[in-house]
Short mmCIF file of C-alpha atoms in Angstrom, two decimals:
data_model
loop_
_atom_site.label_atom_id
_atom_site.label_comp_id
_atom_site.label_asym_id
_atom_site.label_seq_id
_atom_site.Cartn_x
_atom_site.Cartn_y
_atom_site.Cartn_z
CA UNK N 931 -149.36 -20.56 -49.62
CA UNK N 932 -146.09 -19.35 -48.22
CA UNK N 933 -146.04 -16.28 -45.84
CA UNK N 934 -143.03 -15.45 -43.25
CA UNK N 935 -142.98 -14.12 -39.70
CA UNK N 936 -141.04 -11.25 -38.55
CA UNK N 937 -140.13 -10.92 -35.21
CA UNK N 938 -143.71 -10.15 -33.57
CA UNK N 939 -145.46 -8.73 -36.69
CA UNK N 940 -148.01 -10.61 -38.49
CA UNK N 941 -147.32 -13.35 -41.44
CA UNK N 942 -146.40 -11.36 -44.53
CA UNK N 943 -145.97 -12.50 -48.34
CA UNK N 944 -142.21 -13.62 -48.38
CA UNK N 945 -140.89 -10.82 -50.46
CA UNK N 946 -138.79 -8.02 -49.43
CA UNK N 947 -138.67 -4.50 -52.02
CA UNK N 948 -135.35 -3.67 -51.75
CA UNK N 949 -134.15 -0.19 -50.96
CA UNK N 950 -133.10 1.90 -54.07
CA UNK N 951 -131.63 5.29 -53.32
CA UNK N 952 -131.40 8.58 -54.03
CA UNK N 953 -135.08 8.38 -54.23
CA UNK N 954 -136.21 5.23 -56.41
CA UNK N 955 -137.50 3.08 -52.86
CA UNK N 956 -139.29 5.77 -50.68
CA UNK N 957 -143.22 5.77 -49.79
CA UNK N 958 -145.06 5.46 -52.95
CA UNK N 959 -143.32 2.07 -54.19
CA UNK N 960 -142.71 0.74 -50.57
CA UNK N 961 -145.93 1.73 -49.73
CA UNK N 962 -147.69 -0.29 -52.45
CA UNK N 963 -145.52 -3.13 -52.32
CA UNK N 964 -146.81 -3.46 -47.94
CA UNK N 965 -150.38 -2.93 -49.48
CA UNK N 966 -149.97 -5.97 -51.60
CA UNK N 967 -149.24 -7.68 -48.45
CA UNK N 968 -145.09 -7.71 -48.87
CA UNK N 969 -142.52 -5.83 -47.45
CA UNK N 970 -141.64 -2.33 -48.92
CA UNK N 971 -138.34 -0.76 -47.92
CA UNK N 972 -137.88 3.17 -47.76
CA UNK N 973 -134.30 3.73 -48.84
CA UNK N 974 -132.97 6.77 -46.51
CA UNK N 975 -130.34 7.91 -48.58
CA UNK N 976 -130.49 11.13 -49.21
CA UNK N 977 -134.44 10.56 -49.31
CA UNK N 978 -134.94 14.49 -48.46
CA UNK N 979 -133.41 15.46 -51.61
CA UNK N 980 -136.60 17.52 -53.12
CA UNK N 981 -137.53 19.07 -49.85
CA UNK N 982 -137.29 22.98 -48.80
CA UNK N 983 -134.33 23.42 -46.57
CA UNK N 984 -132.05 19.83 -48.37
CA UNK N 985 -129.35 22.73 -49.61
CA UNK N 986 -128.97 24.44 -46.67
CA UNK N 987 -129.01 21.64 -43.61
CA UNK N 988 -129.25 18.40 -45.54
CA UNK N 989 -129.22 16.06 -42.14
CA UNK N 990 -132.13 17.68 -40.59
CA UNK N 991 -134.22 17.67 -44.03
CA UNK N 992 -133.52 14.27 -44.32
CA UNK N 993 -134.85 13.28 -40.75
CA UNK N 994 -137.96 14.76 -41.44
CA UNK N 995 -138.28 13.08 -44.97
CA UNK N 996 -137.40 9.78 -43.22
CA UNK N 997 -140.87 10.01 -40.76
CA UNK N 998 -143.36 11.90 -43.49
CA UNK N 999 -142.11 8.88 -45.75
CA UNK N 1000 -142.84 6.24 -43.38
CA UNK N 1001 -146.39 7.53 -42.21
CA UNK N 1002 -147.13 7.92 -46.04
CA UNK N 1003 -146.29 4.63 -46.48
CA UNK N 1004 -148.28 2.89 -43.86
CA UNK N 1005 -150.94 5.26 -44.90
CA UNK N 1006 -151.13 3.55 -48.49
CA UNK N 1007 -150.43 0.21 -46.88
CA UNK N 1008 -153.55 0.37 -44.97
CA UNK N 1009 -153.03 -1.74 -42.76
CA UNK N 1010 -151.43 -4.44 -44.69
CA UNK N 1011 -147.70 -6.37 -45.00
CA UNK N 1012 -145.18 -4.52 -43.27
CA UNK N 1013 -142.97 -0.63 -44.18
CA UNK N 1014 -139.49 -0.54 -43.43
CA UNK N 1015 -136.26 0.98 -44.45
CA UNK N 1016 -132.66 0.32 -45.74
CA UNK N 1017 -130.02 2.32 -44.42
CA UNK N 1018 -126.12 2.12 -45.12
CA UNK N 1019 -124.10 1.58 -42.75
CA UNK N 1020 -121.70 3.94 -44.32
CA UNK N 1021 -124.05 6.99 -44.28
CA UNK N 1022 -122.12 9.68 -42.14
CA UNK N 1023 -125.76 9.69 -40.23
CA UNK N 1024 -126.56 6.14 -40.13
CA UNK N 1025 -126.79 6.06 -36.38
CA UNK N 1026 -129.71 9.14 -36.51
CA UNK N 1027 -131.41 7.64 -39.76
CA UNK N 1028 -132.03 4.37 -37.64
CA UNK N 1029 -133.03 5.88 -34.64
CA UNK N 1030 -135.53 8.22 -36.36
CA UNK N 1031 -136.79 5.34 -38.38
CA UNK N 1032 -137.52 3.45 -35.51
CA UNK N 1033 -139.11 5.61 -33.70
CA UNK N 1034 -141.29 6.64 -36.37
CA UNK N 1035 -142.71 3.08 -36.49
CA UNK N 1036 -141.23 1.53 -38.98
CA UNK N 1037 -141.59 -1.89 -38.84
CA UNK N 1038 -138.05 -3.11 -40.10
CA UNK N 1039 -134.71 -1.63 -40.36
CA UNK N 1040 -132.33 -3.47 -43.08
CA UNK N 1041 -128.43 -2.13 -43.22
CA UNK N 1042 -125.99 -3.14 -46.00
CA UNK N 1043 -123.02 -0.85 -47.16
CA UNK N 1044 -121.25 -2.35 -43.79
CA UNK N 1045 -121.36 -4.63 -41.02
CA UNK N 1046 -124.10 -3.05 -38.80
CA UNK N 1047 -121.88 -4.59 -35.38
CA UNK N 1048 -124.24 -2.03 -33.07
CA UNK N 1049 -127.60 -1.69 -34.66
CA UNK N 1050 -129.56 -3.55 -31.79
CA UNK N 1051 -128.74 -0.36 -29.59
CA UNK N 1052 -129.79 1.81 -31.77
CA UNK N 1053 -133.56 0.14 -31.64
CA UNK N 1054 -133.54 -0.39 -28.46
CA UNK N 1055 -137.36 0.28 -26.63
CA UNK N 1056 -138.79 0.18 -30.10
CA UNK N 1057 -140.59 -2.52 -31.65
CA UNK N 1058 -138.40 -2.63 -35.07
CA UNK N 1059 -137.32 -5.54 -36.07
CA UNK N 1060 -133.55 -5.11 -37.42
CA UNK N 1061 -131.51 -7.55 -40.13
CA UNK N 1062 -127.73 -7.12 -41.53
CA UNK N 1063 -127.44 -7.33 -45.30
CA UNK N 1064 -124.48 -10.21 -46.11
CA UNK N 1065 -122.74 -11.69 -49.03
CA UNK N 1066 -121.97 -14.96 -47.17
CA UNK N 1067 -121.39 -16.48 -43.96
CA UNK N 1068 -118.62 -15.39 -42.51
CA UNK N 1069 -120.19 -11.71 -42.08
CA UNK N 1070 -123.49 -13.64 -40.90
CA UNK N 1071 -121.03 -15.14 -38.14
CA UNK N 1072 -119.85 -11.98 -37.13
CA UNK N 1073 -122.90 -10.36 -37.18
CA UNK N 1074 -124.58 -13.07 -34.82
CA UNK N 1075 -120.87 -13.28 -32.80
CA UNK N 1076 -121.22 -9.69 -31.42
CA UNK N 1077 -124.64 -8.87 -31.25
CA UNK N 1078 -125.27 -11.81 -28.66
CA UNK N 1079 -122.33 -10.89 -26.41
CA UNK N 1080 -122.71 -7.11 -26.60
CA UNK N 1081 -126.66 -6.78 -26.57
CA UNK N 1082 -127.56 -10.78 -26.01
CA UNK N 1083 -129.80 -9.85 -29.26
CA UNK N 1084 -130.02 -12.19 -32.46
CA UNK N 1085 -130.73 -10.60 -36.01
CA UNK N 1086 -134.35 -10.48 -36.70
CA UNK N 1087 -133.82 -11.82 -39.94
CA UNK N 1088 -131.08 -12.00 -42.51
CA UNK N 1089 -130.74 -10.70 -45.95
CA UNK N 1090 -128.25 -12.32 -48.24
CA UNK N 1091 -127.20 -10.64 -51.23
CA UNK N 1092 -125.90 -12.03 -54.15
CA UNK N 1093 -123.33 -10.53 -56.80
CA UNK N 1094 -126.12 -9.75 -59.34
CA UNK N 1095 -127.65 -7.26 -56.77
CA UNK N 1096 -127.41 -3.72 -58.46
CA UNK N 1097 -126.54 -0.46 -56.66
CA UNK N 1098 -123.16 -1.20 -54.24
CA UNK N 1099 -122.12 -4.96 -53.64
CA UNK N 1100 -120.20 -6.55 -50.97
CA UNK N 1101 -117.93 -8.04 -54.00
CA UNK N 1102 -114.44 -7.53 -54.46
CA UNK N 1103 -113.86 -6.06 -58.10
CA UNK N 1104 -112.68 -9.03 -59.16
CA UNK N 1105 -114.76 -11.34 -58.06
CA UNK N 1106 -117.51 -9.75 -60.07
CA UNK N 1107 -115.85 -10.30 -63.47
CA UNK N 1108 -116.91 -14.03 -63.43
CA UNK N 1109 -120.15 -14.30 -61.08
CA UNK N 1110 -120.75 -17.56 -62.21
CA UNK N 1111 -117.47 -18.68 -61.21
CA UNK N 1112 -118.33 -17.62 -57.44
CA UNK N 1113 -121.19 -20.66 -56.95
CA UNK N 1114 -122.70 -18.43 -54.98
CA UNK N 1115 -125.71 -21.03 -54.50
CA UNK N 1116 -122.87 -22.98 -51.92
CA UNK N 1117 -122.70 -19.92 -49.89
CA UNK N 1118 -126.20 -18.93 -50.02
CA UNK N 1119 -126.86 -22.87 -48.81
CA UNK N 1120 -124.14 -22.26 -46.35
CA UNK N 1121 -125.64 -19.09 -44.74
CA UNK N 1122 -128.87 -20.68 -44.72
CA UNK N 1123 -127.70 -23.59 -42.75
CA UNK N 1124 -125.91 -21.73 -40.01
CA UNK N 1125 -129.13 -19.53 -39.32
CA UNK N 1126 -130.89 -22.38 -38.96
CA UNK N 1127 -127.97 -23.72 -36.75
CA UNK N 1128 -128.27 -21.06 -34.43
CA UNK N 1129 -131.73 -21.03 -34.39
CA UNK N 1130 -132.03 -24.56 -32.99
CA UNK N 1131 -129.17 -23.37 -30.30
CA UNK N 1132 -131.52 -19.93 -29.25
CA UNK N 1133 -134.52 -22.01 -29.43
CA UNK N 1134 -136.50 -19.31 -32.35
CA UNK N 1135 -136.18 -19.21 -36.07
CA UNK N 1136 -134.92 -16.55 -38.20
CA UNK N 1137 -136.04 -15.87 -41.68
CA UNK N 1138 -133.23 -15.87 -44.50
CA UNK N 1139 -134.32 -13.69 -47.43
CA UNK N 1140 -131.95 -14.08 -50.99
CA UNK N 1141 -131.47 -10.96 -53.21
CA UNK N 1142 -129.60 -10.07 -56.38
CA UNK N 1143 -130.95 -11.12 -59.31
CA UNK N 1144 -134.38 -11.98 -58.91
CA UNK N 1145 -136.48 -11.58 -61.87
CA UNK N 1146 -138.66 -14.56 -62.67
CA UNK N 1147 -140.96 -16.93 -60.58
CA UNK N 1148 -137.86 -19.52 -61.78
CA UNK N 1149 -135.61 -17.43 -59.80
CA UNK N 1150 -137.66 -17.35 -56.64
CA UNK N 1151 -138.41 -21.09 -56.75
CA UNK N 1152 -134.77 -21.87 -57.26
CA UNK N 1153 -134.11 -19.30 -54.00
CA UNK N 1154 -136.83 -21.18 -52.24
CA UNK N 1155 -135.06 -24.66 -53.37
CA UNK N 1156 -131.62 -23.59 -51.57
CA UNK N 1157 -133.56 -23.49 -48.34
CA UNK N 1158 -134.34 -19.42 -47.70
CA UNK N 1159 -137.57 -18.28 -46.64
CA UNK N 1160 -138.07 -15.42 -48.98
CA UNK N 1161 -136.65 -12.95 -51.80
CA UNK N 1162 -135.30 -9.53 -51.64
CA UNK N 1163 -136.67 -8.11 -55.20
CA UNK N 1164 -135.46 -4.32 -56.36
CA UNK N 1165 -134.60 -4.01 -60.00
CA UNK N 1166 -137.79 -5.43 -61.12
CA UNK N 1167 -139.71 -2.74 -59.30
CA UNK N 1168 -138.63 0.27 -61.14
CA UNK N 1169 -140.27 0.16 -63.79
CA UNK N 1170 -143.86 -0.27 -61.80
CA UNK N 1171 -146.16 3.21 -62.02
CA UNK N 1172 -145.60 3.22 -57.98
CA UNK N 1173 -142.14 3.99 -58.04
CA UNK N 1174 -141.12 7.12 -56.79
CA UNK N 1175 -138.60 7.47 -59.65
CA UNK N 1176 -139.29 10.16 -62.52
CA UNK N 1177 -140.45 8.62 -66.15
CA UNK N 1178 -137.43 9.13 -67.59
CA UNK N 1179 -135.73 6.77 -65.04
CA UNK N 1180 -138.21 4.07 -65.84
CA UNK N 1181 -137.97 4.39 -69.19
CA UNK N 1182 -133.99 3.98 -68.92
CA UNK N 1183 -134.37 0.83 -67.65
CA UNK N 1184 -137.52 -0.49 -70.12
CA UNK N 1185 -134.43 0.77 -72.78
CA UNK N 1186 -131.51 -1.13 -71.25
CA UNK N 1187 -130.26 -4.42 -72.14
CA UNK N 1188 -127.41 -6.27 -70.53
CA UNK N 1189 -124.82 -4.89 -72.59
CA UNK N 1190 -126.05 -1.46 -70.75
CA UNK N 1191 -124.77 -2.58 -67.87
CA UNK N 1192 -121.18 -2.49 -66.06
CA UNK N 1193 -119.03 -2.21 -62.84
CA UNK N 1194 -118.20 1.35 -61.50
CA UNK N 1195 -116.25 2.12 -59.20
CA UNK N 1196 -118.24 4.21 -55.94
CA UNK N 1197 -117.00 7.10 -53.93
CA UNK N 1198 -118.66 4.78 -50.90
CA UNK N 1199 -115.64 2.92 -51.06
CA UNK N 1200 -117.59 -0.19 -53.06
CA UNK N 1201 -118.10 -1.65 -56.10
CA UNK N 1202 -121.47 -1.33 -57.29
CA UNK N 1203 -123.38 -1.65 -60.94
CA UNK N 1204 -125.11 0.49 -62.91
CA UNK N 1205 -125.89 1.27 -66.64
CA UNK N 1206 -122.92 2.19 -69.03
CA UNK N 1207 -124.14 6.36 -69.72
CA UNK N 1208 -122.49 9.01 -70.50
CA UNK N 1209 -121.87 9.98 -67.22
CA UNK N 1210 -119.99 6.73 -66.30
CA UNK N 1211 -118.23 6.35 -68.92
CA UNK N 1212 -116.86 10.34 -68.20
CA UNK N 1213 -116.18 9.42 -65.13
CA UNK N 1214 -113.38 7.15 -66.00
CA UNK N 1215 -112.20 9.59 -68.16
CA UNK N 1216 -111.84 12.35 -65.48
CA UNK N 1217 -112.25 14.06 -62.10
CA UNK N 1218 -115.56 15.63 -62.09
CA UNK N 1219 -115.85 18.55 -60.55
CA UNK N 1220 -117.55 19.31 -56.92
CA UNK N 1221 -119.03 22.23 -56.27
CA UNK N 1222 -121.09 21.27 -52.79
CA UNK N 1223 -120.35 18.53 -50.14
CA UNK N 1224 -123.35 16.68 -48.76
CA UNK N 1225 -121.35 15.14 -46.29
CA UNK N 1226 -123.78 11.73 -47.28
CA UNK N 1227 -120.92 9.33 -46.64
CA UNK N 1228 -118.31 8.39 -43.77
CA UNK N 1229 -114.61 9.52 -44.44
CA UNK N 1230 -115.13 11.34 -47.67
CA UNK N 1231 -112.76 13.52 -49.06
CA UNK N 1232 -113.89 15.86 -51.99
CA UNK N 1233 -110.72 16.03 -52.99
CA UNK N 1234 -110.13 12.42 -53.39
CA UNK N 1235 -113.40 11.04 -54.70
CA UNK N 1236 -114.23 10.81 -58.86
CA UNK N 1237 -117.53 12.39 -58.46
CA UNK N 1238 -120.45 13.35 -55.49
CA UNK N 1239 -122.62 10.28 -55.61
CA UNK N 1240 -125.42 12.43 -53.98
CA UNK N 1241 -125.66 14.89 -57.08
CA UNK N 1242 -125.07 11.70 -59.58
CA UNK N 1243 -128.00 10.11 -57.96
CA UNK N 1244 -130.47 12.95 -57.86
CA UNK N 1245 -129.61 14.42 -61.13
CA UNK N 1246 -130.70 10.84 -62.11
CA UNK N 1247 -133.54 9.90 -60.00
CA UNK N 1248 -134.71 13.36 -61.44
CA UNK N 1249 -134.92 12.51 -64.93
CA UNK N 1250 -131.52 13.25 -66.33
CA UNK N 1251 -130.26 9.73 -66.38
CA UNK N 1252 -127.69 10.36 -69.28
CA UNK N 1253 -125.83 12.57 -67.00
CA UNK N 1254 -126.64 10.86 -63.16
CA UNK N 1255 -125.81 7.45 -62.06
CA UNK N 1256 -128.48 4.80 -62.73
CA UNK N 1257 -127.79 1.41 -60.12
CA UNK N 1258 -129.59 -1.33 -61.39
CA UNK N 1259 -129.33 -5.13 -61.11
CA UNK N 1260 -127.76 -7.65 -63.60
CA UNK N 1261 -130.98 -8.43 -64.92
CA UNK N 1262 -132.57 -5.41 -65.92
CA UNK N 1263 -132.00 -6.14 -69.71
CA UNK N 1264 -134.85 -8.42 -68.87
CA UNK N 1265 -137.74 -5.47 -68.60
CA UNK N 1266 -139.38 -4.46 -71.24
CA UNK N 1267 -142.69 -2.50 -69.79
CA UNK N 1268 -143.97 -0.10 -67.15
CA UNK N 1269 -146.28 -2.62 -65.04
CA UNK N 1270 -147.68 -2.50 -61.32
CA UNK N 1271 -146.67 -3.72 -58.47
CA UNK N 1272 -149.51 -5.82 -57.89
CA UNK N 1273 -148.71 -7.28 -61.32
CA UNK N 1274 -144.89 -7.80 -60.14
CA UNK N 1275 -145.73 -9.62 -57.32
CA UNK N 1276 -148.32 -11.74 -58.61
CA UNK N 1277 -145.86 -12.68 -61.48
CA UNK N 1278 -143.07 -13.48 -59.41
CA UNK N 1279 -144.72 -15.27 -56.19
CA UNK N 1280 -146.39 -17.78 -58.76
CA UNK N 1281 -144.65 -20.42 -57.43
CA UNK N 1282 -145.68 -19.84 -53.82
CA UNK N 1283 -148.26 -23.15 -53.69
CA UNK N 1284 -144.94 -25.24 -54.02
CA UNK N 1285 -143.75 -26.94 -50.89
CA UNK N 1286 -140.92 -25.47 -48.69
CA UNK N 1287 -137.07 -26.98 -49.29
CA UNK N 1288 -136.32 -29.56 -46.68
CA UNK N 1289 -133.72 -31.09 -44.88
CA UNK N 1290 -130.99 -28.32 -45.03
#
């Protein structure tokens, strides 16, 4: 059976739940997912969002979300697989989500939305283990380039994610109009081998985990084939009775199918996918209209932006996903059920008796 090590924690399954915000990925579903003996992921994005005091001093409700969330979590983890949580880099807070995370004990810290180039100080006298999101190997250089120098600290683990991911992509526009055109198993093979490169030169290993687009035990072999140590698994997840997401969301992605689903354009600055509703498809007709800053994300300018992703996101996460954005991965066309997470994991980890790629 496969498990993977993470920095000094304990062998885990070799699945990471990936973090789904405003709301989707916060204790219930990463909670579950650790209990299972995986790794759930907390998404910190706005995660305060149904709390007394969001409207009126949004950072400071949001702190306070990000610790209740992680001791829930461990609390229905019981002692098993690991809690952590994704933050973007381009959060206007991302420096204070981290450091609250990691003080509140949470076992791993992911980043994506950015190049995380000081993360390791942010951790420092904590015992979180910390890992850049990439889409190839280039960022995994740089990543590995200045962390050594500036805080003679390697990534913990890396997390590469592919253009099928859903929710905001490290993708230029166009390359995401032909995905298969990108071979993106080269670079995955390619990131891979480098880790393992400077591995062997620091004298440690560090675990590569694939995302976007896993949705079948075929998928996870195939990952598993290219040489990674585990998956990064979020679409598949929503639809489980654990996520924190209301009914309606759920149901919107049971519904979908993969003509649902298109490119939008993000006020983060990124491309990112999500279903085709009515609200996308208005905002490409028009300005929306915004009537309260959140101040969620670096550099924003009301007055520039097509929408506020934080209200898109909660009016969606809440149940009105006609009229909020819905992220979801290429695949979702693919579920056609509320399961469990036990059942997810089971389904996709199948394959887990098969013997590890060699040789790369």
């Amino acid at each position: 059976m496969r498990f993977v090590k993470i920095r000094n924690n304990k062998p885990v399954l070799p699945m990471i739940q990936g973090g789904m915000g405003v709301g989707v990925s916060r204790s219930s579903l990463a909670g579950a997912v650790a209990k299972e003996g995986g790794i759930g992921i907390i998404s910190t994005a706005q995660i305060g969002y149904d709390l007394p005091g969001f409207d009126t001093n949004v950072e400071q409700t949001n702190l306070q979300a990000i610790e209740m969330h992680i001791k829930r979590a461990k609390k229905i983890a019981n002692g098993n697989g690991l809690v952590g949580v994704n933050v973007m880099h381009a959060l206007q807070h991302y420096r204070e989500h981290v450091m609250t995370a990691a003080k509140a004990g949470a076992d791993v810290i992911i980043c994506g939305a950015g190049l995380p180039t000081d993360l390791p100080e942010l951790v420092e006298g904590t015992n979180a283990a910390i890992a850049p999101i990439v889409s190839g190997k280039k960022a995994a250089e740089l990543i590995v380039r200045m962390w050594t120098k500036k805080y003679n600290r390697l990534p913990d683990f890396f997390v590469v994610e592919g253009p099928k991911a859903g929710g905001h992509l490290g993708f230029k526009p166009e390359q995401l109009e032909d995905v298969d055109a990108l071979n993106y198993d080269a670079e995955i093979r390619e990131v891979v081998k480098y880790v393992r490169q400077v591995g062997r030169e620091h004298r440690t290993y560090i675990p590569v985990f694939v995302g976007g687009g896993i949705s079948t035990s075929a998928d996870v072999n195939h990952v598993f084939a290219l040489g990674a140590d585990g998956v990064q698994v979020a679409t598949r997840f929503v639809a489980t009775k654990e996520c924190d997401a209301s009914p309606a969301y759920k149901q919107a992605y049971v519904k979908a199918s993969a003509e649902d689903v298109r490119i939008i354009k993000s006020p983060v600055g990124m491309p990112g996918r999500a279903l085709n509703n009515s609200f996308v498809k208005k905002t490409l007709e028009e300005k929306l209209p915004i009537s309260k800053c959140y101040r969620c994300i670096k550099n924003c300018n009301p007055a520039q932006i097509p929408y506020c992703i934080t209200k898109a996101l909660i009016d969606a996460v809440q149940g009105d996903v006609e009229n909020g954005l819905v992220f979801c991965g290429a695949d979702v066309g693919e579920i056609h059920e509320i399961t469990t997470v036990k059942a997810v994991i089971n389904e996709l980890l199948e394959c887990m008796f098969m013997p590890m790629a060699v040789g790369i």
